[in-house]
Amino acid sequence: QVQLVESGGGLVQAGGSLRVSCAASGSIFRINDMGWYRQAPGKQRELVALISTGGTIKNGDSVKGRFTISRDNGKNTVLLEMNSLKPEDTAVYYCYAAVVSHEFTLYGYWGQGTQVTVSS
């Protein structure tokens, strides 16, 4: 089993910055893509940013130029730095990791979610 533990998030005014981080632990041989999705009330879950083991990044269109994702492969952690936050960034942010186990099976895991609220 794999656990994803998120930290950070909270309440910030529009234009401000926040960080959310996620640490994966458990039966991990390797993590392929790792990153963040978000879900606002009444909306579908959407991609925020993903980063591969080699550092290739895929950003959601709405956060390009404002959010930066990075990861530490040795520590199985991923960090999302969010700048120039807007009220429409308000959502529950979920950590995601595509994990290869020691048995070489691939499975996607989700964190419990952390709330990010941006006030206008």
PDB file of N, CA and C in Angstrom, residues 12-18 66-67 82-86 89 118-119:
ATOM      1  N   VAL A  12      -5.919  32.553   1.592  1.00  0.00           N
ATOM      2  CA  VAL A  12      -5.048  33.637   1.161  1.00  0.00           C
ATOM      3  C   VAL A  12      -5.874  34.638   0.364  1.00  0.00           C
ATOM      4  N   GLN A  13      -5.428  35.884   0.355  1.00  0.00           N
ATOM      5  CA  GLN A  13      -6.110  36.892  -0.461  1.00  0.00           C
ATOM      6  C   GLN A  13      -5.676  36.783  -1.913  1.00  0.00           C
ATOM      7  N   ALA A  14      -6.523  37.255  -2.785  1.00  0.00           N
ATOM      8  CA  ALA A  14      -6.204  37.255  -4.215  1.00  0.00           C
ATOM      9  C   ALA A  14      -4.882  37.984  -4.445  1.00  0.00           C
ATOM     10  N   GLY A  15      -4.078  37.405  -5.303  1.00  0.00           N
ATOM     11  CA  GLY A  15      -2.753  37.956  -5.581  1.00  0.00           C
ATOM     12  C   GLY A  15      -1.660  37.382  -4.705  1.00  0.00           C
ATOM     13  N   GLY A  16      -2.048  36.648  -3.693  1.00  0.00           N
ATOM     14  CA  GLY A  16      -1.084  36.078  -2.767  1.00  0.00           C
ATOM     15  C   GLY A  16      -0.520  34.754  -3.259  1.00  0.00           C
ATOM     16  N   SER A  17       0.252  34.118  -2.362  1.00  0.00           N
ATOM     17  CA  SER A  17       0.936  32.871  -2.699  1.00  0.00           C
ATOM     18  C   SER A  17       0.700  31.821  -1.621  1.00  0.00           C
ATOM     19  N   LEU A  18       0.748  30.582  -2.032  1.00  0.00           N
ATOM     20  CA  LEU A  18       0.655  29.449  -1.120  1.00  0.00           C
ATOM     21  C   LEU A  18       1.503  28.313  -1.668  1.00  0.00           C
ATOM     22  N   ARG A  66       1.755  30.787 -13.472  1.00  0.00           N
ATOM     23  CA  ARG A  66       1.502  31.187 -12.075  1.00  0.00           C
ATOM     24  C   ARG A  66       1.919  30.128 -11.074  1.00  0.00           C
ATOM     25  N   PHE A  67       1.765  28.876 -11.435  1.00  0.00           N
ATOM     26  CA  PHE A  67       2.076  27.764 -10.521  1.00  0.00           C
ATOM     27  C   PHE A  67       3.337  27.058 -10.998  1.00  0.00           C
ATOM     28  N   MET A  82       2.230  28.178  -5.623  1.00  0.00           N
ATOM     29  CA  MET A  82       1.140  28.870  -6.296  1.00  0.00           C
ATOM     30  C   MET A  82       1.283  30.371  -6.061  1.00  0.00           C
ATOM     31  N   ASN A  83       1.424  31.104  -7.133  1.00  0.00           N
ATOM     32  CA  ASN A  83       1.564  32.557  -7.067  1.00  0.00           C
ATOM     33  C   ASN A  83       0.422  33.233  -7.827  1.00  0.00           C
ATOM     34  N   SER A  84       0.253  34.515  -7.556  1.00  0.00           N
ATOM     35  CA  SER A  84      -0.800  35.302  -8.223  1.00  0.00           C
ATOM     36  C   SER A  84      -2.134  34.571  -8.161  1.00  0.00           C
ATOM     37  N   LEU A  85      -2.464  34.126  -6.970  1.00  0.00           N
ATOM     38  CA  LEU A  85      -3.686  33.335  -6.813  1.00  0.00           C
ATOM     39  C   LEU A  85      -4.932  34.169  -7.079  1.00  0.00           C
ATOM     40  N   LYS A  86      -5.924  33.490  -7.648  1.00  0.00           N
ATOM     41  CA  LYS A  86      -7.188  34.124  -8.001  1.00  0.00           C
ATOM     42  C   LYS A  86      -8.320  33.412  -7.251  1.00  0.00           C
ATOM     43  N   ASP A  89      -9.138  29.942  -8.218  1.00  0.00           N
ATOM     44  CA  ASP A  89      -8.242  28.849  -7.840  1.00  0.00           C
ATOM     45  C   ASP A  89      -8.742  28.117  -6.598  1.00  0.00           C
ATOM     46  N   VAL A 118      -9.116  31.202  -1.885  1.00  0.00           N
ATOM     47  CA  VAL A 118      -8.595  32.510  -2.264  1.00  0.00           C
ATOM     48  C   VAL A 118      -9.733  33.513  -2.161  1.00  0.00           C
ATOM     49  N   SER A 119      -9.570  34.486  -1.305  1.00  0.00           N
ATOM     50  CA  SER A 119     -10.609  35.493  -1.111  1.00  0.00           C
ATOM     51  C   SER A 119     -10.362  36.684  -2.032  1.00  0.00           C
TER      52      SER A 119
END
